[in-house]
Coordinates of N, CA and C in Angstrom, one line a residue:
Chain H
D1 N 0.9 -1.2 0.0 CA 0.0 0.0 0.0 C 0.9 1.2 0.0
A2 N 0.8 2.0 -1.1 CA 1.7 3.2 -1.2 C 1.2 4.2 -0.2
G3 N 2.2 4.9 0.3 CA 1.8 6.1 1.2 C 1.6 7.3 0.3
V4 N 1.7 8.4 0.9 CA 1.6 9.7 0.2 C 2.8 9.9 -0.6
T5 N 2.6 10.2 -1.9 CA 3.8 10.5 -2.7 C 3.7 11.9 -3.3
Q6 N 4.9 12.5 -3.4 CA 5.0 13.9 -3.9 C 6.0 14.0 -5.0
S7 N 5.8 14.9 -6.0 CA 6.8 15.1 -7.0 C 6.7 16.6 -7.4
P8 N 7.9 17.1 -7.9 CA 9.2 16.4 -7.8 C 9.8 16.5 -6.4
T9 N 10.9 15.9 -6.2 CA 11.6 15.9 -4.9 C 12.2 17.2 -4.6
H10 N 12.9 17.7 -5.6 CA 13.6 19.0 -5.5 C 13.2 19.9 -6.8
L11 N 13.3 21.2 -6.6 CA 12.9 22.1 -7.7 C 13.6 23.4 -7.5
I12 N 14.3 23.9 -8.5 CA 14.9 25.2 -8.4 C 14.2 26.1 -9.5
K13 N 13.8 27.3 -9.0 CA 13.1 28.3 -9.8 C 13.7 29.6 -9.6
T14 N 13.4 30.6 -10.5 CA 13.9 32.0 -10.3 C 12.7 32.8 -9.9
R15 N 13.0 33.9 -9.3 CA 11.9 34.9 -8.9 C 11.0 35.2 -10.1
G16 N 9.7 35.3 -9.8 CA 8.7 35.6 -10.9 C 8.2 34.5 -11.6
Q17 N 8.9 33.3 -11.5 CA 8.4 32.1 -12.2 C 7.2 31.5 -11.5
Q18 N 6.6 30.5 -12.1 CA 5.5 29.8 -11.6 C 5.9 28.3 -11.4
V19 N 5.3 27.7 -10.4 CA 5.7 26.3 -10.1 C 4.4 25.5 -9.8
T20 N 4.4 24.2 -10.1 CA 3.4 23.3 -9.8 C 3.9 22.1 -9.1
L21 N 3.4 21.8 -8.0 CA 3.8 20.6 -7.2 C 2.7 19.6 -7.1
R22 N 3.0 18.4 -7.1 CA 2.0 17.3 -7.2 C 2.0 16.4 -6.0
C23 N 0.8 15.9 -5.7 CA 0.7 15.0 -4.5 C -0.4 13.9 -4.8
S24 N 0.0 12.7 -4.5 CA -0.9 11.6 -4.6 C -1.2 11.1 -3.2
P25 N -2.5 11.0 -2.8 CA -2.8 10.7 -1.4 C -2.6 9.2 -1.2
K26 N -2.6 8.8 0.1 CA -2.5 7.4 0.5 C -3.8 6.8 0.0
S27 N -3.7 5.5 -0.4 CA -4.8 4.8 -1.0 C -6.0 4.8 0.0
G28 N -7.2 5.2 -0.5 CA -8.4 5.2 0.3 C -8.7 6.6 0.9
H29 N -7.7 7.5 0.8 CA -7.9 8.8 1.4 C -8.5 9.8 0.4
D30 N -9.4 10.7 0.9 CA -10.1 11.6 0.1 C -9.8 13.1 0.3
T31 N -9.0 13.3 1.3 CA -8.7 14.7 1.6 C -7.2 15.0 1.6
V32 N -6.9 16.1 1.0 CA -5.4 16.5 0.8 C -5.2 17.9 1.4
S33 N -4.2 18.0 2.2 CA -3.8 19.3 2.8 C -2.4 19.6 2.4
W34 N -2.1 20.9 2.2 CA -0.8 21.4 1.9 C -0.2 22.2 3.0
Y35 N 1.1 22.1 3.2 CA 1.8 22.8 4.3 C 3.1 23.3 3.7
Q36 N 3.5 24.5 4.2 CA 4.8 25.1 3.8 C 5.7 25.1 5.1
Q37 N 6.9 24.5 4.9 CA 7.8 24.5 6.1 C 9.1 25.2 5.7
A38 N 9.3 26.4 6.3 CA 10.5 27.2 6.1 C 11.6 26.5 6.9
L39 N 12.8 26.8 6.6 CA 14.0 26.2 7.3 C 13.9 26.6 8.8
G40 N 14.0 25.6 9.6 CA 14.0 25.8 11.1 C 12.7 26.1 11.7
Q41 N 11.6 26.0 10.9 CA 10.3 26.3 11.4 C 9.4 25.1 11.4
G42 N 8.3 25.1 12.0 CA 7.3 24.1 11.9 C 6.4 24.3 10.6
P43 N 5.8 23.3 10.1 CA 4.9 23.5 8.9 C 3.8 24.4 9.2
Q44 N 3.4 25.2 8.1 CA 2.3 26.1 8.2 C 1.3 25.7 7.2
F45 N 0.0 25.6 7.6 CA -1.1 25.2 6.8 C -1.4 26.2 5.7
I46 N -1.4 25.6 4.4 CA -1.7 26.5 3.3 C -3.2 26.4 2.9
F47 N -3.7 25.2 2.6 CA -5.1 24.9 2.3 C -5.4 23.4 2.3
Q48 N -6.7 23.1 2.3 CA -7.1 21.7 2.2 C -8.2 21.5 1.1
Y49 N -8.1 20.4 0.5 CA -9.0 20.1 -0.6 C -9.8 18.8 -0.2
Y50 N -11.1 18.9 -0.5 CA -12.0 17.7 -0.2 C -13.1 17.8 -1.3
E51 N -13.4 16.7 -1.9 CA -14.4 16.7 -3.0 C -14.1 17.8 -4.0
E52 N -12.9 17.9 -4.4 CA -12.4 18.8 -5.4 C -12.6 20.3 -5.2
E53 N -12.9 20.6 -3.9 CA -13.1 22.0 -3.5 C -12.1 22.4 -2.4
E54 N -11.7 23.6 -2.4 CA -10.9 24.1 -1.3 C -11.8 24.3 0.0
R55 N -11.5 23.6 1.0 CA -12.4 23.5 2.2 C -11.9 24.5 3.3
Q56 N -10.6 24.6 3.4 CA -10.1 25.6 4.4 C -8.8 26.2 3.8
R57 N -8.5 27.4 4.3 CA -7.3 28.0 3.8 C -6.6 28.7 4.9
G58 N -5.3 28.6 4.9 CA -4.5 29.4 5.9 C -4.2 30.8 5.4
N59 N -3.3 31.4 6.1 CA -3.0 32.8 5.8 C -1.9 32.9 4.7
F60 N -2.3 32.5 3.5 CA -1.4 32.6 2.4 C -2.0 33.4 1.3
P61 N -1.2 34.2 0.5 CA -1.8 35.0 -0.5 C -2.4 34.2 -1.7
D62 N -3.1 34.9 -2.5 CA -3.8 34.3 -3.7 C -2.8 33.7 -4.7
R63 N -1.5 34.1 -4.6 CA -0.5 33.5 -5.5 C -0.4 32.0 -5.3
F64 N -0.9 31.5 -4.1 CA -0.9 30.1 -3.8 C -2.3 29.6 -4.2
S65 N -2.4 28.6 -5.1 CA -3.7 28.1 -5.5 C -3.5 26.6 -5.6
G66 N -4.6 25.9 -5.7 CA -4.6 24.4 -5.7 C -5.7 23.8 -6.5
H67 N -5.6 22.5 -6.6 CA -6.6 21.8 -7.3 C -6.7 20.4 -6.8
Q68 N -7.8 19.8 -6.8 CA -7.9 18.4 -6.5 C -8.7 17.7 -7.7
F69 N -8.2 16.6 -8.1 CA -8.7 15.8 -9.2 C -9.7 14.7 -8.7
P70 N -10.5 14.2 -9.7 CA -11.4 13.2 -9.3 C -10.8 11.9 -8.6
N71 N -9.5 11.7 -8.9 CA -8.9 10.5 -8.2 C -8.2 10.9 -6.9
Y72 N -8.6 12.1 -6.4 CA -8.1 12.7 -5.1 C -6.7 13.2 -5.1
S73 N -6.0 13.0 -6.2 CA -4.6 13.7 -6.2 C -4.8 15.2 -6.3
S74 N -3.7 15.9 -6.0 CA -3.8 17.3 -5.9 C -2.6 18.0 -6.4
E75 N -2.7 19.2 -6.8 CA -1.6 20.1 -7.2 C -1.6 21.4 -6.4
L76 N -0.4 21.9 -6.1 CA -0.3 23.2 -5.5 C 0.5 24.0 -6.6
N77 N -0.1 25.2 -6.9 CA 0.5 26.1 -7.8 C 0.9 27.4 -7.1
V78 N 2.1 27.9 -7.4 CA 2.5 29.1 -6.8 C 3.0 30.0 -8.0
N79 N 2.3 31.2 -8.1 CA 2.7 32.1 -9.1 C 3.6 33.2 -8.6
A80 N 4.3 33.9 -9.5 CA 5.1 35.1 -9.2 C 6.0 34.8 -8.0
L81 N 6.8 33.7 -8.1 CA 7.6 33.3 -7.0 C 8.5 34.4 -6.4
L82 N 8.6 34.3 -5.1 CA 9.4 35.2 -4.3 C 10.5 34.4 -3.6
L83 N 11.6 35.1 -3.2 CA 12.7 34.4 -2.5 C 12.1 33.7 -1.3
G84 N 11.2 34.3 -0.6 CA 10.6 33.8 0.6 C 9.8 32.6 0.4
D85 N 9.5 32.2 -0.8 CA 8.7 31.0 -1.1 C 9.6 29.8 -1.0
S86 N 10.9 30.0 -0.9 CA 11.8 28.8 -0.7 C 11.5 28.1 0.6
A87 N 11.2 26.8 0.4 CA 10.7 26.0 1.6 C 10.5 24.6 1.2
L88 N 10.2 23.8 2.2 CA 9.8 22.4 2.0 C 8.3 22.4 1.9
Y89 N 7.7 21.9 0.9 CA 6.2 21.9 0.7 C 5.8 20.4 1.0
L90 N 4.9 20.3 2.0 CA 4.5 19.0 2.4 C 3.0 18.8 2.1
C91 N 2.7 17.6 1.6 CA 1.3 17.3 1.4 C 0.9 16.2 2.4
A92 N -0.3 16.3 2.9 CA -0.8 15.4 3.9 C -2.2 14.9 3.4
S93 N -2.4 13.6 3.5 CA -3.7 13.1 3.1 C -4.4 12.5 4.3
S94 N -5.7 12.4 4.3 CA -6.5 11.9 5.4 C -7.9 11.4 4.8
L95 N -8.6 10.8 5.7 CA -10.0 10.4 5.4 C -10.9 11.4 6.1
V96 N -11.8 11.9 5.5 CA -12.7 12.9 6.1 C -13.3 12.3 7.4
Q97 N -13.4 13.1 8.4 CA -13.9 12.7 9.7 C -12.9 11.8 10.5
V98 N -11.7 11.5 10.0 CA -10.7 10.8 10.7 C -9.6 11.8 11.1
D99 N -9.1 11.8 12.3 CA -8.2 12.9 12.7 C -6.8 12.8 12.2
E100 N -6.3 11.6 11.9 CA -4.8 11.4 11.6 C -4.5 11.8 10.2
Q101 N -3.5 12.6 10.0 CA -3.1 13.0 8.7 C -1.7 12.3 8.4
F102 N -1.5 11.8 7.2 CA -0.3 11.1 6.8 C 0.4 12.1 5.8
F103 N 1.7 12.3 6.1 CA 2.5 13.2 5.3 C 3.3 12.5 4.3
G104 N 3.5 13.2 3.1 CA 4.5 12.8 2.1 C 5.9 13.2 2.4
P105 N 6.9 12.9 1.6 CA 8.3 13.2 1.9 C 8.6 14.7 1.6
G106 N 7.7 15.4 0.9 CA 7.9 16.8 0.6 C 8.6 17.1 -0.7
T107 N 8.4 18.3 -1.2 CA 9.1 18.9 -2.3 C 9.9 20.1 -1.8
R108 N 11.2 20.0 -2.0 CA 12.1 21.1 -1.6 C 12.1 22.1 -2.7
L109 N 11.6 23.3 -2.6 CA 11.6 24.4 -3.6 C 12.6 25.4 -3.2
T110 N 13.5 25.7 -4.1 CA 14.5 26.8 -3.9 C 14.2 27.9 -5.0
V111 N 14.0 29.1 -4.5 CA 13.8 30.2 -5.4 C 15.0 31.1 -5.4
L112 N 15.6 31.3 -6.6 CA 16.9 32.1 -6.7 C 16.6 33.5 -7.2
Chain D
S1 N 0.4 31.7 11.4 CA 1.0 31.8 12.7 C 1.1 30.5 13.4
Q2 N 2.0 30.3 14.3 CA 2.3 29.0 14.9 C 1.7 29.1 16.3
Q3 N 1.0 28.1 16.7 CA 0.3 28.1 18.0 C 1.2 27.4 19.0
G4 N 1.8 26.3 18.7 CA 2.5 25.5 19.6 C 3.9 26.0 19.8
E5 N 4.4 25.9 21.0 CA 5.8 26.2 21.3 C 6.4 25.0 22.0
E6 N 7.3 24.4 21.4 CA 8.0 23.3 22.0 C 9.2 23.7 22.9
D7 N 9.4 23.0 23.9 CA 10.5 23.3 24.8 C 11.1 22.0 25.3
P8 N 12.4 21.8 25.2 CA 13.4 22.8 24.8 C 13.5 22.9 23.2
Q9 N 14.2 23.8 22.7 CA 14.4 23.9 21.3 C 15.3 22.8 20.8
A10 N 16.3 22.5 21.7 CA 17.2 21.4 21.3 C 17.5 20.6 22.6
L11 N 17.8 19.3 22.4 CA 18.0 18.4 23.5 C 19.0 17.4 23.1
S12 N 20.1 17.2 23.9 CA 21.1 16.2 23.5 C 21.3 15.3 24.7
I13 N 21.1 14.0 24.4 CA 21.2 13.0 25.5 C 22.0 11.8 25.0
Q14 N 22.3 10.9 26.0 CA 23.0 9.6 25.6 C 22.0 8.5 25.4
E15 N 22.4 7.6 24.6 CA 21.5 6.4 24.3 C 21.1 5.7 25.7
G16 N 19.9 5.3 25.7 CA 19.4 4.7 27.0 C 18.7 5.7 27.9
E17 N 19.0 6.9 27.8 CA 18.4 7.9 28.7 C 17.0 8.2 28.1
N18 N 16.2 8.9 29.0 CA 14.8 9.3 28.6 C 14.9 10.7 28.1
A19 N 14.0 11.0 27.1 CA 13.9 12.4 26.6 C 12.5 12.9 26.8
T20 N 12.4 14.1 27.3 CA 11.1 14.7 27.5 C 11.1 16.0 26.8
M21 N 10.0 16.2 26.0 CA 9.8 17.4 25.3 C 8.4 17.9 25.6
N22 N 8.3 19.3 25.7 CA 7.1 19.9 26.2 C 6.5 20.8 25.0
C23 N 5.2 20.9 25.1 CA 4.5 21.7 24.1 C 3.5 22.6 24.8
S24 N 3.4 23.8 24.5 CA 2.4 24.7 25.0 C 1.6 25.3 23.8
Y25 N 0.3 25.5 24.0 CA -0.5 26.0 22.9 C -1.4 27.1 23.5
K26 N -2.1 27.8 22.6 CA -2.9 29.0 23.0 C -4.4 28.8 23.0
T27 N -4.9 28.1 22.0 CA -6.4 28.1 21.9 C -6.9 26.7 22.2
S28 N -8.2 26.6 22.2 CA -8.9 25.3 22.5 C -8.6 24.3 21.4
I29 N -8.6 23.0 21.7 CA -8.2 22.0 20.7 C -9.2 20.8 20.8
N30 N -9.3 20.1 19.7 CA -10.0 18.8 19.6 C -9.1 17.7 20.0
N31 N -7.8 17.8 19.4 CA -6.8 16.8 19.7 C -5.4 17.4 19.5
L32 N -4.4 16.8 20.0 CA -3.0 17.2 19.8 C -2.3 16.0 19.3
Q33 N -1.4 16.2 18.4 CA -0.6 15.2 17.7 C 0.9 15.5 17.8
W34 N 1.6 14.4 17.9 CA 3.1 14.6 17.9 C 3.6 13.9 16.6
Y35 N 4.6 14.6 16.0 CA 5.2 14.1 14.7 C 6.7 14.1 14.9
R36 N 7.4 13.2 14.1 CA 8.8 13.2 14.0 C 9.2 13.5 12.6
Q37 N 10.3 14.2 12.5 CA 10.9 14.6 11.2 C 12.4 14.4 11.2
N38 N 12.8 13.5 10.2 CA 14.2 13.3 10.1 C 14.8 14.1 9.0
S39 N 15.8 14.9 9.3 CA 16.6 15.7 8.4 C 15.8 16.4 7.3
G40 N 14.8 17.2 7.7 CA 14.0 18.0 6.8 C 13.2 17.2 5.8
R41 N 12.9 15.9 6.1 CA 12.1 15.1 5.2 C 10.6 15.1 5.7
G42 N 9.8 14.2 5.3 CA 8.4 14.2 5.6 C 8.2 13.9 7.1
L43 N 7.0 14.2 7.6 CA 6.7 14.0 9.0 C 6.1 12.6 9.2
V44 N 6.5 12.0 10.3 CA 5.9 10.7 10.6 C 5.0 10.9 11.9
H45 N 3.8 10.4 11.7 CA 2.9 10.6 12.8 C 3.2 9.6 14.0
L46 N 3.3 10.1 15.2 CA 3.7 9.3 16.3 C 2.5 8.9 17.2
I47 N 1.8 9.9 17.6 CA 0.7 9.6 18.5 C -0.3 10.8 18.5
L48 N -1.5 10.5 18.8 CA -2.6 11.5 18.9 C -3.3 11.3 20.2
I49 N -3.5 12.4 20.9 CA -4.3 12.4 22.2 C -5.4 13.4 22.0
R50 N -6.6 13.0 22.4 CA -7.8 13.8 22.3 C -7.9 14.7 23.6
S51 N -8.7 15.7 23.4 CA -8.9 16.7 24.5 C -9.4 16.1 25.8
N52 N -10.2 15.0 25.7 CA -10.7 14.4 26.9 C -9.8 13.3 27.5
E53 N -8.6 13.2 26.9 CA -7.7 12.2 27.4 C -6.6 12.9 28.2
R54 N -6.0 12.2 29.1 CA -4.9 12.8 29.9 C -3.6 12.2 29.7
E55 N -3.6 10.9 29.3 CA -2.3 10.3 29.0 C -2.5 9.2 28.0
K56 N -1.5 8.9 27.2 CA -1.6 7.9 26.2 C -0.2 7.3 26.0
H57 N -0.1 6.0 25.7 CA 1.1 5.3 25.6 C 1.2 4.6 24.2
S58 N 2.4 4.6 23.6 CA 2.5 3.8 22.4 C 4.0 3.3 22.3
G59 N 4.2 2.1 22.6 CA 5.6 1.6 22.7 C 6.4 2.3 23.7
R60 N 7.5 2.9 23.3 CA 8.4 3.7 24.2 C 7.9 5.2 24.3
L61 N 6.8 5.5 23.8 CA 6.3 6.9 23.8 C 5.2 7.0 24.9
R62 N 5.3 8.1 25.6 CA 4.2 8.4 26.6 C 3.9 9.9 26.4
V63 N 2.6 10.2 26.1 CA 2.2 11.6 25.9 C 1.2 11.9 27.0
T64 N 1.3 13.1 27.6 CA 0.3 13.6 28.5 C -0.3 14.9 28.0
L65 N -1.4 15.2 28.4 CA -2.1 16.4 28.0 C -2.8 17.1 29.2
D66 N -2.6 18.3 29.4 CA -3.2 19.1 30.4 C -3.9 20.3 29.8
T67 N -5.2 20.1 29.5 CA -6.0 21.2 28.8 C -6.1 22.4 29.7
S68 N -6.1 22.3 31.0 CA -6.2 23.5 31.8 C -5.0 24.4 31.7
K69 N -3.8 23.7 31.5 CA -2.6 24.5 31.3 C -2.2 24.7 29.9
K70 N -3.0 24.1 29.0 CA -2.8 24.1 27.5 C -1.3 23.7 27.3
S71 N -1.0 22.5 27.7 CA 0.3 22.0 27.5 C 0.2 20.4 27.4
S72 N 1.3 19.9 26.7 CA 1.4 18.5 26.5 C 2.9 18.2 26.6
S73 N 3.2 16.9 27.0 CA 4.6 16.5 27.0 C 4.7 15.1 26.3
L74 N 5.9 15.0 25.7 CA 6.2 13.7 25.0 C 7.4 13.1 25.7
L75 N 7.3 11.9 26.2 CA 8.4 11.2 26.8 C 8.8 10.1 25.9
I76 N 10.1 10.0 25.6 CA 10.6 8.8 24.9 C 11.5 8.1 25.9
T77 N 11.2 6.9 26.2 CA 12.0 6.1 27.2 C 13.1 5.3 26.4
A78 N 14.2 5.1 27.2 CA 15.3 4.2 26.6 C 15.6 4.6 25.2
S79 N 16.0 5.9 25.0 CA 16.2 6.4 23.7 C 17.4 5.7 22.9
R80 N 17.2 5.7 21.6 CA 18.2 5.1 20.7 C 18.7 6.1 19.8
A81 N 19.9 5.9 19.2 CA 20.5 6.8 18.2 C 19.5 7.1 17.1
A82 N 18.7 6.1 16.7 CA 17.7 6.2 15.6 C 16.6 7.2 16.0
D83 N 16.4 7.6 17.3 CA 15.4 8.6 17.7 C 15.9 10.0 17.4
T84 N 17.1 10.2 16.9 CA 17.6 11.5 16.6 C 16.8 12.1 15.4
A85 N 16.1 13.2 15.7 CA 15.2 13.8 14.8 C 14.6 15.1 15.4
S86 N 13.8 15.8 14.6 CA 13.1 16.9 15.2 C 11.7 16.4 15.5
Y87 N 11.1 16.9 16.6 CA 9.8 16.5 17.1 C 8.9 17.7 17.2
F88 N 7.7 17.5 16.6 CA 6.8 18.6 16.5 C 5.5 18.2 17.2
C89 N 4.9 19.2 17.9 CA 3.5 19.0 18.3 C 2.6 19.8 17.4
A90 N 1.4 19.3 17.2 CA 0.5 19.9 16.3 C -0.9 19.9 16.9
T91 N -1.5 21.0 17.0 CA -2.9 21.1 17.6 C -3.9 21.1 16.5
D92 N -5.0 20.4 16.7 CA -6.1 20.3 15.8 C -7.3 21.0 16.5
P93 N -7.7 22.1 16.0 CA -8.9 22.8 16.7 C -10.2 22.1 16.5
Y94 N -10.4 21.4 15.4 CA -11.7 21.0 15.0 C -11.9 19.4 15.0
G95 N -10.8 18.7 14.7 CA -10.9 17.3 14.6 C -11.5 16.9 13.2
G96 N -11.6 15.6 13.0 CA -12.2 15.1 11.7 C -11.5 15.5 10.5
S97 N -10.1 15.7 10.6 CA -9.3 16.1 9.4 C -9.9 17.3 8.7
Q98 N -10.5 18.3 9.4 CA -11.0 19.4 8.8 C -9.9 20.4 8.5
G99 N -8.7 19.9 8.5 CA -7.5 20.7 8.0 C -6.9 21.5 9.2
N100 N -6.0 22.3 8.9 CA -5.5 23.3 9.8 C -4.8 22.7 11.0
L101 N -3.9 21.7 10.9 CA -3.1 21.4 12.0 C -2.1 22.6 12.2
I102 N -2.0 22.9 13.5 CA -1.1 24.1 13.8 C 0.1 23.6 14.5
F103 N 1.3 23.7 13.9 CA 2.5 23.2 14.4 C 3.3 24.2 15.2
G104 N 4.1 23.7 16.1 CA 5.1 24.5 16.8 C 6.4 24.5 16.0
K105 N 7.5 25.0 16.6 CA 8.7 25.1 15.9 C 9.6 23.9 16.0
G106 N 9.2 23.0 17.0 CA 9.9 21.7 17.1 C 11.0 21.7 18.1
T107 N 11.3 20.5 18.6 CA 12.5 20.2 19.4 C 13.4 19.3 18.6
K108 N 14.7 19.8 18.6 CA 15.6 19.0 17.9 C 16.3 18.0 18.9
L109 N 16.1 16.7 18.7 CA 16.7 15.8 19.7 C 17.9 15.1 19.0
S110 N 18.9 15.0 19.8 CA 20.1 14.3 19.4 C 20.5 13.3 20.4
V111 N 20.5 12.0 20.0 CA 20.8 10.9 20.9 C 22.2 10.3 20.5
K112 N 23.1 10.4 21.4 CA 24.5 10.0 21.1 C 24.7 8.6 21.5
P113 N 25.3 7.8 20.6 CA 25.6 6.4 21.0 C 26.6 6.2 22.1

């Protein structure tokens, strides 16, 4: 049973560019959440998708957007990249009404 | 914004010793979860304790929760070098995976052989 997978593992972009990160949830899970983890900090909640809709959103600008597909996989898009967007982006999947969230290995984004 | 505050920020112990990490938070919770992270990789779920529970055990892990003090502690007994990692507490205000786990900054644990 595959756990949560994310791609790519690492990514280097320049300021102003756009990036798309991908996440496949654990088998049987229907909810995907995205978190940003800056170096030396704890993860911060970006948003959550359930039934292909954004269900909750953290304190992130509109440059951060997402999508969930019918197979429950998800994408995180970041437009107009800033140096401060450099971070580890973590995807977590869960089953609605169940408390535990399972995290993927993350995508390390570096913005130059 | 980050709600949880782990204490200490860093902890260095010898193999076989016990490690205790504390977490304080600010608002009401449905549950509190502890995660481990190795070298900036993904988070591994360790244990979940609900707001109506006071103590929970899982193998060498013991978690306590004091909702009146808005604090939790994680005890790792008989530590091993493989326990070297960063440990985070995360509070869940709503439960039911309604998103929005709120993490602290973590405690960096180093276990020396």
